[in-house]
Amino acid sequence: MTTVRGARARARDEVTAAIKDEARRQLAAEGAAKLSLRAVARELGMVSSALYRYFPSRDDLLTALIVDAYDALGAAAEAALRATGPTASPAGAPAAAPVTSGAGASAATRATSGTGASTATRATAGAGAAAASPGPAAPGASATPGAPPTAGPSDPAGPQVTPRGRWVVICRAVREWAKAHPHEYALIYGSPVPGYAAPQATVAPASRAAHVLLAVLREAHRTDGVAPPPLAADLRAEGERLAAELAPDLPPALVLAFVGAWCQLFGLVSFEVFGHFHRVVEDPEAFFTHAADRLGRDLGLLR
């Protein structure tokens, strides 16, 4: 019986993967708003009633794609952090969801926009990869599709073992994943899908990339390697509230600065992925690396 159940589980996994792959093809061709279970079933040679046993509705399929996308992005960021050497683990971060944008971001989420923004969710997770994190990455190598080589001594960010160097490496990993998966990136950081509201299940996967960057800030804070900008009096209550929700172990001024840096990071990535730098920035690699380093400096990362 165990063998039979195992074979059935494998068969179900294969069909589920095929459904997702076809759905991603439709996303690339038609966009998320036109995703159709009937069209997916037709392309796979399935009857609609059979596909509904895997995904009862379009929203269920859309959620699965969103979770895959955020997991893939988070895995790329985690692999980049591991490749820079030992540091604080993002796994130990507070459970509160970080500032994110994209599909499933809630109205309570700080500085967010994106596919299917929900009033009950803070963030969502990602298309194109399994939820499990990849294995350790060797320096200079990519353990996740889209993850960039790690920073070297010639990078403007400086040695990758410093907090600001780690920050830049992770930002570059986010950019490279987005460039390699533009349609999945658009799903989670693009325009909301009409009528879609992401469920609570999307929160944890969407938190992964932000927790990686917060781990860098924790390391810097622990080692006196960060001097956050002053907290304006009219933003003190906002900073304290955000710190209590997102990172109670960090100063409110640093958490507030992180929120701004997070928004600017994805603004830079979105401008490039969606073509807004065309005939404006001729060397996007160097431009992004310097901009990411400036974000780290503005956060107060001293090295």
GROMACS .gro file of N, CA and C in nm, residues 44 60 63 94 111 130 166 280:
model
   24
   44LEU      N    1  -0.325   2.118  -2.177
   44LEU     CA    2  -0.268   1.996  -2.122
   44LEU      C    3  -0.346   1.871  -2.164
   60ASP      N    4  -0.678   2.977  -0.653
   60ASP     CA    5  -0.591   2.877  -0.592
   60ASP      C    6  -0.465   2.855  -0.675
   63THR      N    7  -0.248   3.167  -0.644
   63THR     CA    8  -0.177   3.168  -0.516
   63THR      C    9  -0.057   3.076  -0.519
   94PRO      N   10   1.218   3.784   1.367
   94PRO     CA   11   1.084   3.783   1.424
   94PRO      C   12   0.981   3.735   1.324
  111ALA      N   13   0.457   5.042   0.220
  111ALA     CA   14   0.512   5.074   0.089
  111ALA      C   15   0.501   4.957  -0.005
  130ALA      N   16   1.078   2.560  -0.568
  130ALA     CA   17   1.024   2.488  -0.454
  130ALA      C   18   1.044   2.568  -0.328
  166ARG      N   19   2.757   4.273   0.216
  166ARG     CA   20   2.652   4.172   0.213
  166ARG      C   21   2.522   4.231   0.159
  280VAL      N   22   1.806   5.546  -2.108
  280VAL     CA   23   1.836   5.634  -1.995
  280VAL      C   24   1.964   5.587  -1.927
   0.00000   0.00000   0.00000
